[in-house]
PDB file of C-alpha atoms in Angstrom:
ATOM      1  CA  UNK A   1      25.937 -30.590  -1.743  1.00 61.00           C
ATOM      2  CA  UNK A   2      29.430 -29.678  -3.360  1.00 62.00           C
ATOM      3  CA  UNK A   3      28.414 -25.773  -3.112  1.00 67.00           C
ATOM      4  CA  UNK A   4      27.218 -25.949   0.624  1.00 67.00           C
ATOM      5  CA  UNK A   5      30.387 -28.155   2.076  1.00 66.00           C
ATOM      6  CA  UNK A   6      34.129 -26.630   1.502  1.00 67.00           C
ATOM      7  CA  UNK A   7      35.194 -29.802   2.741  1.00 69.00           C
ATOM      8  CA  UNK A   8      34.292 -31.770  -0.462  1.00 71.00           C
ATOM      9  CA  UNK A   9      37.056 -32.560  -2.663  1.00 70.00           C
ATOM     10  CA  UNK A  10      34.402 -33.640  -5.724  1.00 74.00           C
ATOM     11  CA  UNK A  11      31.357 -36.313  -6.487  1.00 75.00           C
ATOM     12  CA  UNK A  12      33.188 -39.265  -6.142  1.00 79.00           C
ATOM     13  CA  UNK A  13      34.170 -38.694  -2.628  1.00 78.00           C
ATOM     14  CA  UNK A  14      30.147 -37.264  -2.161  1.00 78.00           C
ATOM     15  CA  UNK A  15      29.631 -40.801  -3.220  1.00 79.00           C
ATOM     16  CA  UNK A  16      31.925 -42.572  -1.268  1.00 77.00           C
ATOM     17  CA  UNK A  17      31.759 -40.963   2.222  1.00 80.00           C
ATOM     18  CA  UNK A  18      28.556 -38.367   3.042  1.00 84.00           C
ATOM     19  CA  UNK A  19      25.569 -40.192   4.343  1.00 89.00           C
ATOM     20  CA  UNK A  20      23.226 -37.998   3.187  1.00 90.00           C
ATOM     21  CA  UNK A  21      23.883 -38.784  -0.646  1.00 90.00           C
ATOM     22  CA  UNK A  22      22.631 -42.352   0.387  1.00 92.00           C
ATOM     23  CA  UNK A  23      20.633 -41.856   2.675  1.00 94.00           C
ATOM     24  CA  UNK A  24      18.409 -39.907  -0.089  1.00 94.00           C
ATOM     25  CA  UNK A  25      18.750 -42.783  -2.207  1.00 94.00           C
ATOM     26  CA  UNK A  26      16.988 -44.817   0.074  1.00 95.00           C
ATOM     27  CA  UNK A  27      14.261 -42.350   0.699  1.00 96.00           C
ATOM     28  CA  UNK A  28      13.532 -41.530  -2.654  1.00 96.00           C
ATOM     29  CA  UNK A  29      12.749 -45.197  -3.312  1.00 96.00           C
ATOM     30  CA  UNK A  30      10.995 -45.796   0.337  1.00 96.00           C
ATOM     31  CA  UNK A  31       8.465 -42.662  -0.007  1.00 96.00           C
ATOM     32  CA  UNK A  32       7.865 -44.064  -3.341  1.00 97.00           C
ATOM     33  CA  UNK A  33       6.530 -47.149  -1.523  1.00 97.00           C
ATOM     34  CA  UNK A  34       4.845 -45.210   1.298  1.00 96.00           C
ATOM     35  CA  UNK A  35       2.557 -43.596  -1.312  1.00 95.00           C
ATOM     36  CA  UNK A  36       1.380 -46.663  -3.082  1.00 95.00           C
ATOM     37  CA  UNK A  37       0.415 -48.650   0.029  1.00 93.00           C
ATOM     38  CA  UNK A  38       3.433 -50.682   0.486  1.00 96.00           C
ATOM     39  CA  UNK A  39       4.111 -49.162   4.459  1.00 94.00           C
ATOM     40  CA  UNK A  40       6.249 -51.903   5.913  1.00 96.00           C
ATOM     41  CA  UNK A  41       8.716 -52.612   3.127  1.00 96.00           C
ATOM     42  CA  UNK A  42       9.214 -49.188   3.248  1.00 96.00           C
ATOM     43  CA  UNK A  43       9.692 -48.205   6.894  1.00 96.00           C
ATOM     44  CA  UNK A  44      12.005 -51.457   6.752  1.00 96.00           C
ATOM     45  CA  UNK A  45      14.030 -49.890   4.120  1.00 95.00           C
ATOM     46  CA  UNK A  46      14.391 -46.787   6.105  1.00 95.00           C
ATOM     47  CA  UNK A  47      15.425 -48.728   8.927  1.00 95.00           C
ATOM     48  CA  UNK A  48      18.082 -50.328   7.214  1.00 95.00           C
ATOM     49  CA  UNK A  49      19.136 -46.794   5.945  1.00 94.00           C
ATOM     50  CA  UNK A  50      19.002 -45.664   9.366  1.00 95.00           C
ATOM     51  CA  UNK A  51      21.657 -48.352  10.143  1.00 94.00           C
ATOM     52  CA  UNK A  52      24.033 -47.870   7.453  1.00 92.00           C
ATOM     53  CA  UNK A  53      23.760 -43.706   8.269  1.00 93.00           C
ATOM     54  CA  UNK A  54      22.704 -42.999  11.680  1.00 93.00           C
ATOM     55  CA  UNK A  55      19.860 -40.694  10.031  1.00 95.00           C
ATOM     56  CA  UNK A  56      16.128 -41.397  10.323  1.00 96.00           C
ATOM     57  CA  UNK A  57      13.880 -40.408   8.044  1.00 96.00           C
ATOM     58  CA  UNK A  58      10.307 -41.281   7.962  1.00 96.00           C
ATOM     59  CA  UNK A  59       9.527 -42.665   4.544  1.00 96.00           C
ATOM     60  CA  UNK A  60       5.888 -40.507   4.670  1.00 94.00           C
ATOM     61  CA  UNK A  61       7.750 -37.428   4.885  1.00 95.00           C
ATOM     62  CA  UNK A  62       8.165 -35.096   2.231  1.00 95.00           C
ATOM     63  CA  UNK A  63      10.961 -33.866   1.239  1.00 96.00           C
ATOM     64  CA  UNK A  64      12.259 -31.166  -1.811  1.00 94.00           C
ATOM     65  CA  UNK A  65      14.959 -31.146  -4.093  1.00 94.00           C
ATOM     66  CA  UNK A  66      18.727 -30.216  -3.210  1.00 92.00           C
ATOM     67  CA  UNK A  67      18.303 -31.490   0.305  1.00 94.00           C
ATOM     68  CA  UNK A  68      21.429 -31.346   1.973  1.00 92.00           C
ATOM     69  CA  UNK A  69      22.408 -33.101   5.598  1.00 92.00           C
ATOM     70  CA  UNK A  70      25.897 -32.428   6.242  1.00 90.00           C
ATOM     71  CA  UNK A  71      27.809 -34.846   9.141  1.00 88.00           C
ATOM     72  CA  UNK A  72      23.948 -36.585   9.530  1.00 86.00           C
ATOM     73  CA  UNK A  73      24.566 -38.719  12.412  1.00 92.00           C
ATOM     74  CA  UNK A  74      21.282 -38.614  14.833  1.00 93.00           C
ATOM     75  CA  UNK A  75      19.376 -36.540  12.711  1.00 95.00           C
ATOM     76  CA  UNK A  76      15.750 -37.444  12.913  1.00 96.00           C
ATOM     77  CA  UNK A  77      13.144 -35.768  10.504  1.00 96.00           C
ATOM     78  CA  UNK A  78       9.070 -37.325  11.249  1.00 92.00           C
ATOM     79  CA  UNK A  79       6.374 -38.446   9.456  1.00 92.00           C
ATOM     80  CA  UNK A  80       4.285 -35.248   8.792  1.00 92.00           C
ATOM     81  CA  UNK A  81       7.634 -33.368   8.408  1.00 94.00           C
ATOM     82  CA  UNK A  82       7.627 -31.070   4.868  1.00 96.00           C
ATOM     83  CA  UNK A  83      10.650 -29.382   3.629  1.00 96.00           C
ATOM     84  CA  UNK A  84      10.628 -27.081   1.404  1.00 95.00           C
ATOM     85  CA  UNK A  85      14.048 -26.716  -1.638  1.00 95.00           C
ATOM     86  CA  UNK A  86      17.394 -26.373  -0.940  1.00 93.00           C
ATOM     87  CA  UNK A  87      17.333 -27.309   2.823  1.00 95.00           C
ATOM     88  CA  UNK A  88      20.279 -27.877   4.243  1.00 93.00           C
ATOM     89  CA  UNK A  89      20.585 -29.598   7.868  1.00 95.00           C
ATOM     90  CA  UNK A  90      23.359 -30.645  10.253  1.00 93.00           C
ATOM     91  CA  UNK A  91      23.660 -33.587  13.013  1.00 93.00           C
ATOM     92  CA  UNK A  92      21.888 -33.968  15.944  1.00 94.00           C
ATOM     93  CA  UNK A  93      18.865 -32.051  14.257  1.00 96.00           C
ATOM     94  CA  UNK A  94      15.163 -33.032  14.968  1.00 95.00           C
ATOM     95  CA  UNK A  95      11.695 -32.421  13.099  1.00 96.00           C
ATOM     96  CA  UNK A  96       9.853 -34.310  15.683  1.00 92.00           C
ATOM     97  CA  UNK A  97       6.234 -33.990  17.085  1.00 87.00           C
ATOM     98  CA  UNK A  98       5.021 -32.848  20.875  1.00 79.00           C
ATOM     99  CA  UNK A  99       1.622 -34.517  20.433  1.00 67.00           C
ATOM    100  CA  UNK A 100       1.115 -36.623  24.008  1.00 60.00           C
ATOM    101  CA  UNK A 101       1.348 -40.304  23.256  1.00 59.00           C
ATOM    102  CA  UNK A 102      -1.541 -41.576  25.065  1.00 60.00           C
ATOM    103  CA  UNK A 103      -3.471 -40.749  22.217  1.00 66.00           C
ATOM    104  CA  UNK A 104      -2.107 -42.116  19.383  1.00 67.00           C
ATOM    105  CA  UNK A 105      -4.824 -43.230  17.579  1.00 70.00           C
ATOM    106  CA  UNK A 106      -6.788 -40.231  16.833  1.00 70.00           C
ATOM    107  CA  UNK A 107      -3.219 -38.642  16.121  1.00 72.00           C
ATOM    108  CA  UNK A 108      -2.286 -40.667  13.016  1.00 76.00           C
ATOM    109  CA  UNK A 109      -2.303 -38.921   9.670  1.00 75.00           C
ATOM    110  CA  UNK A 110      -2.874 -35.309  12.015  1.00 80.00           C
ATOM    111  CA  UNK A 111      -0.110 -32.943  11.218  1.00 88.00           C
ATOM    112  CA  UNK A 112       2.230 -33.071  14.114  1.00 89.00           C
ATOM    113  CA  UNK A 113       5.522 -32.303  12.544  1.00 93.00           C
ATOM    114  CA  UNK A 114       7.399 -28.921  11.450  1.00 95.00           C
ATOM    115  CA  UNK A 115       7.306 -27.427   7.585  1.00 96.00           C
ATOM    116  CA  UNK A 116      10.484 -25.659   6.551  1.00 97.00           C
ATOM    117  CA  UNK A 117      10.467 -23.264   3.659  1.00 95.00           C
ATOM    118  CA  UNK A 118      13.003 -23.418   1.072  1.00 96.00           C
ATOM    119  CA  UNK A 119      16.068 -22.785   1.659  1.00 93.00           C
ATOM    120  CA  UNK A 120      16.246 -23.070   5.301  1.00 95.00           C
ATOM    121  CA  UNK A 121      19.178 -23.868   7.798  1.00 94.00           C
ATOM    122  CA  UNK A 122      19.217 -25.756  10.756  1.00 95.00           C
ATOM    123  CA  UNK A 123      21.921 -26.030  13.053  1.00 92.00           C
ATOM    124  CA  UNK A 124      23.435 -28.986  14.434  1.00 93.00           C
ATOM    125  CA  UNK A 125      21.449 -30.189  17.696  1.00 93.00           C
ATOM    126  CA  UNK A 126      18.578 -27.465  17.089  1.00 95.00           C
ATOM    127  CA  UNK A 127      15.179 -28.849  17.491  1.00 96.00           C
ATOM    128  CA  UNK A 128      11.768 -27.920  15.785  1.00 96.00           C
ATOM    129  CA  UNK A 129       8.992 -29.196  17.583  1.00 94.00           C
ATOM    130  CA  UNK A 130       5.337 -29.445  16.535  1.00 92.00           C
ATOM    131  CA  UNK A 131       3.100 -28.606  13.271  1.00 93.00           C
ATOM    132  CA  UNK A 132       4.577 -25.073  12.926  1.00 94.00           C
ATOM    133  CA  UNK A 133       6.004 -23.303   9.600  1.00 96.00           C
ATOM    134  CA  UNK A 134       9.564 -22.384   9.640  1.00 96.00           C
ATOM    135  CA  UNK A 135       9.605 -19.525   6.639  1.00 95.00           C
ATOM    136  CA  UNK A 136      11.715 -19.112   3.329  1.00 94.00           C
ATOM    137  CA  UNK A 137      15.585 -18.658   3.896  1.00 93.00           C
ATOM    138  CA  UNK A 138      14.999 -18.858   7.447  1.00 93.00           C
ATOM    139  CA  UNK A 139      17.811 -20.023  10.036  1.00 93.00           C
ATOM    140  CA  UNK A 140      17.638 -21.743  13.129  1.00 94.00           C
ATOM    141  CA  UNK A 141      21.062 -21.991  15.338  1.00 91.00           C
ATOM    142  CA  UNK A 142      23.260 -24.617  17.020  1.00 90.00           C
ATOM    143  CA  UNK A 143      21.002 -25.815  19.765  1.00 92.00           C
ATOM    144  CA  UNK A 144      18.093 -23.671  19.535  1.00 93.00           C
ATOM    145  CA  UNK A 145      14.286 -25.208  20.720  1.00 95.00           C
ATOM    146  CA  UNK A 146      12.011 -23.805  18.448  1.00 95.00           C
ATOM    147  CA  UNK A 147       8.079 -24.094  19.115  1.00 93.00           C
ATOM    148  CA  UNK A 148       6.338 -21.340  17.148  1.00 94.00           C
ATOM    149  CA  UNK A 149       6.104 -20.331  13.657  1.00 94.00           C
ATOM    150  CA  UNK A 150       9.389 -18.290  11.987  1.00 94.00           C
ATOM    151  CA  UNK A 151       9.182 -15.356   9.683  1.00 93.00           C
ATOM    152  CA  UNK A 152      10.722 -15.873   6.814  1.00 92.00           C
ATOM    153  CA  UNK A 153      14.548 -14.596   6.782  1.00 90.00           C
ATOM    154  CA  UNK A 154      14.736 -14.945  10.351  1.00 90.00           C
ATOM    155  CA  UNK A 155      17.796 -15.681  12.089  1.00 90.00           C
ATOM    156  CA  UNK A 156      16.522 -17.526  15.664  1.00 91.00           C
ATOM    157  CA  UNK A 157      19.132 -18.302  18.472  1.00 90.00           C
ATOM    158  CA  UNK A 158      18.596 -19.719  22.316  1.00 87.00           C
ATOM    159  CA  UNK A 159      16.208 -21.874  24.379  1.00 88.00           C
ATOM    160  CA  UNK A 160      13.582 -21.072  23.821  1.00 90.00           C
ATOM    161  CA  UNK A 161      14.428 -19.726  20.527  1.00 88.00           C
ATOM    162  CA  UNK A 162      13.709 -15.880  19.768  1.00 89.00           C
ATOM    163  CA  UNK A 163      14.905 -13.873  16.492  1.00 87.00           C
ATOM    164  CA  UNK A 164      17.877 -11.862  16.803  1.00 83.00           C
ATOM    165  CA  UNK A 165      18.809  -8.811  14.997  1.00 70.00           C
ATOM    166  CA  UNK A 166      21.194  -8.594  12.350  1.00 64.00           C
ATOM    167  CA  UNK A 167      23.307  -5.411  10.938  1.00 59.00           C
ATOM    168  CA  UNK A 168      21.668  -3.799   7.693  1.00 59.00           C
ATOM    169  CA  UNK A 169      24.307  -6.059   5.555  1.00 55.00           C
ATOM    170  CA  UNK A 170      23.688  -9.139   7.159  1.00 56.00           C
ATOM    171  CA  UNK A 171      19.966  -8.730   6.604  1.00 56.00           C
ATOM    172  CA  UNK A 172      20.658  -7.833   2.930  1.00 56.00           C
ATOM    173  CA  UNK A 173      22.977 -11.504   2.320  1.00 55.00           C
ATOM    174  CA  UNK A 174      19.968 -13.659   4.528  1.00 57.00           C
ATOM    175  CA  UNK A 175      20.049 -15.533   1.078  1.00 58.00           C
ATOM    176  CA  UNK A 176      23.348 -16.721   1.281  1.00 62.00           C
ATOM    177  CA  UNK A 177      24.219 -19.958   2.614  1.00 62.00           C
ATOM    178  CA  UNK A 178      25.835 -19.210   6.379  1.00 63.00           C
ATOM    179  CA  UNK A 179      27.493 -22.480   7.952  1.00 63.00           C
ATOM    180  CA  UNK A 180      25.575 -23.808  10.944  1.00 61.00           C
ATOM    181  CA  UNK A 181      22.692 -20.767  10.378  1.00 62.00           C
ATOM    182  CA  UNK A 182      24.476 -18.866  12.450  1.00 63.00           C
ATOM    183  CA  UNK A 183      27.006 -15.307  11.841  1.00 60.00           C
ATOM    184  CA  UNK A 184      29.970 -16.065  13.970  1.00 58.00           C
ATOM    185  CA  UNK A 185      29.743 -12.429  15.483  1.00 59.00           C
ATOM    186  CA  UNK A 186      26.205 -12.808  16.279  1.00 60.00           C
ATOM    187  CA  UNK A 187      24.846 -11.252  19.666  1.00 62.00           C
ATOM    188  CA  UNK A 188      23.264 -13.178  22.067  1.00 62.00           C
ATOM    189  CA  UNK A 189      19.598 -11.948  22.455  1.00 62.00           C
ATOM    190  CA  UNK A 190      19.081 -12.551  26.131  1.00 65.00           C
ATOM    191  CA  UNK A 191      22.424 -10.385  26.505  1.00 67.00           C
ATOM    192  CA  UNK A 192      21.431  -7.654  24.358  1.00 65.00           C
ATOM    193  CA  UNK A 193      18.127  -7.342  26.256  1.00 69.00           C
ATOM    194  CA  UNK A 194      20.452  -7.993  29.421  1.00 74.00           C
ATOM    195  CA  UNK A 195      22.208  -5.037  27.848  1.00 74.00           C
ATOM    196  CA  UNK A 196      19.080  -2.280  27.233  1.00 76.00           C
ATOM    197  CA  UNK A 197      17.489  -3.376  30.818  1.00 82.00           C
ATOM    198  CA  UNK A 198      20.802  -2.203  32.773  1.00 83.00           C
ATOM    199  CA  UNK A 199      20.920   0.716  30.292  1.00 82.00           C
ATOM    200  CA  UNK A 200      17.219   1.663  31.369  1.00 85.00           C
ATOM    201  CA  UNK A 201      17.998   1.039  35.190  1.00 88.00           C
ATOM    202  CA  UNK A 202      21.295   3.358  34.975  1.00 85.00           C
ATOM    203  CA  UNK A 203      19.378   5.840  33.800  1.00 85.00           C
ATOM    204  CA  UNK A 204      16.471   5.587  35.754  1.00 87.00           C
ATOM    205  CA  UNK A 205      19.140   5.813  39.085  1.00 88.00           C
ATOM    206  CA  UNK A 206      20.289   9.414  37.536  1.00 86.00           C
ATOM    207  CA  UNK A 207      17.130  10.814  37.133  1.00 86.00           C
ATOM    208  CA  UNK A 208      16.206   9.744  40.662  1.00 87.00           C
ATOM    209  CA  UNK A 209      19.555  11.349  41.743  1.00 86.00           C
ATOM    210  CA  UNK A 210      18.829  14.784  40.233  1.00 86.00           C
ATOM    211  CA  UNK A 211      14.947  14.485  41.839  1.00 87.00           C
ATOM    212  CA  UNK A 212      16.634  13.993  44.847  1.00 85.00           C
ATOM    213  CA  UNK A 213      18.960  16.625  44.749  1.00 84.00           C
ATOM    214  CA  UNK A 214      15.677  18.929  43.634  1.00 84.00           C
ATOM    215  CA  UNK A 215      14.186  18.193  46.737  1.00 85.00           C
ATOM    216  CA  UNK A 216      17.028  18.216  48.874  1.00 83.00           C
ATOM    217  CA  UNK A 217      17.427  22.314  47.637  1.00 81.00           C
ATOM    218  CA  UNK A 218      13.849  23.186  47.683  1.00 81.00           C
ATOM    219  CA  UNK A 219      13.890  22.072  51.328  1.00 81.00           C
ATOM    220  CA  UNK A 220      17.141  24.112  52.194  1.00 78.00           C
ATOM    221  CA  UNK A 221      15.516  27.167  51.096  1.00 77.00           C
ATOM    222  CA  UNK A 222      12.193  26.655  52.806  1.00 78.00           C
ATOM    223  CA  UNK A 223      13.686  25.909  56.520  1.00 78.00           C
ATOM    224  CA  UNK A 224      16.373  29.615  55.677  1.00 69.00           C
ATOM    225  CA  UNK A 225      14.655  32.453  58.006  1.00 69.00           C
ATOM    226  CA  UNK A 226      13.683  35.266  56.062  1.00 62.00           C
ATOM    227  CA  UNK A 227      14.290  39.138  56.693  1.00 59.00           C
ATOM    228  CA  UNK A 228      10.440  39.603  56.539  1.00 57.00           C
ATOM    229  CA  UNK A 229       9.753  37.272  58.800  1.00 57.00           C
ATOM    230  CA  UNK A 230      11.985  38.733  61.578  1.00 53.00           C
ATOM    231  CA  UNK A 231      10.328  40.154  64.838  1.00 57.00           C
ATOM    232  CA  UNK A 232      10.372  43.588  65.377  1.00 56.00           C
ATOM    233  CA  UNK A 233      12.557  44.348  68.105  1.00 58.00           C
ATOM    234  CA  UNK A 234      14.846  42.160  66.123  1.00 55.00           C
ATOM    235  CA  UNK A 235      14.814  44.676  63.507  1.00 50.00           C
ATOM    236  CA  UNK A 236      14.923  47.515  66.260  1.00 55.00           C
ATOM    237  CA  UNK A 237      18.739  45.787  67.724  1.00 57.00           C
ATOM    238  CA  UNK A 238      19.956  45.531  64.251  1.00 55.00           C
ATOM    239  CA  UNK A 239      19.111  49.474  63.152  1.00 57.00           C
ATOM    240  CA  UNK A 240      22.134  51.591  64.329  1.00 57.00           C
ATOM    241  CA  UNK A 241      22.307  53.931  67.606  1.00 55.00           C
ATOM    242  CA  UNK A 242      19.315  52.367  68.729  1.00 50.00           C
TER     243      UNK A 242
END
């Protein structure tokens, strides 16, 4: 937690002020409950963690060591939910499940929640829906929906998320920790493929030109008269002292 926040002046103020250091505390304690039967003190203990935070965590997830959730508030992380070591989240984030409702019944104890790797970063507000596998030192940005599986050491941006490519270095420091899970000078993927599609049409436009211009010429020189073609008494007034 100290190594992953610049903003932490040293334990005792981890102690005294960051949610997540407590809010562990109570999980901890709760999923050891949730394993040996004891389901409703433990959700209740969650509950009151969830008032004393604003972070809900469901006592029957599982979670791995060095989990980090920096700011917290309205982060929600679901039953089924497994994350992996040195995890680090920020607000607004949810693990949640798109399973319909209706059917509850035959849904409980189904994976419906997300597993992240270790070593994964989530963004504040991003959301990752459904039983798919977010990979090892993986990122997800500020406000991206993702609803299929990420590689491992994938950066993933936008709504609906897609992978984005980074620069040779970047890709080569994917195991350092990046604020937010996001490079500041990171391009937009819907703009870079705005980008290559106007590149393709520009260039499709010039080679229409020129095959326009081909044509254009060929057709010049077919409608010129030629000297073989002339008539003959046109030849006759154009030979001299006739």
């Amino acid at each position: 937690m100290v190594e992953r926040d610049p903003a932490v002046g040293g334990w005792l103020e981890v102690v005294v002020a960051y949610p997540s250091f407590w809010v562990m505390r109570y999980y901890r304690f709760s999923n050891w409950l949730w394993k040996r039967g004891l389901r409703v003190p433990a959700r209740w203990l969650m509950q009151m963690a969830r008032w004393g935070t604003g972070i809900e965590i469901h006592p029957g997830a599982t979670i791995g060591e060095r989990f980090f959730i920096d700011h917290g508030m309205g982060v929600v992380i679901g039953e089924m939910a497994e994350i992996g070591d040195d995890v680090t989240l920020y607000h607004g984030v949810t693990l949640g499940g798109v399973s319909p409702s209706v059917d509850s019944e035959q849904q409980r104890n189904v994976k419906r929640h997300p597993t992240l790797g270790n070593g994964v970063i989530v963004g504040s507000g991003a959301q990752i829906l459904g039983p798919i596998v977010v990979g090892d030192h993986a990122r997800v940005g500020a406000n991206a929906v993702v609803t299929r599986d990420v590689d491992a050491r994938t950066t993933m941006v936008g709504i609906p998320a897609k992978p984005v490519q980074l620069s040779r270095a970047e890709q080569g420091a994917i195991d350092q920790f990046v604020a937010y899970g996001t490079p500041l000078d990171l391009d937009d993927p819907s703009a870079v493929e705005g980008d290559m599609l106007r590149d393709q049409v520009a260039l499709l436009k010039a080679r229409l030109s020129a095959l326009e211009d081909a044509v254009n010429a060929a057709n010049e020189r077919a409608q010129a008269p030629s000297p073989l073609s002339a008539e003959p008494h046109d030849l006759a007034e154009k030979q001299p002292g006739k």
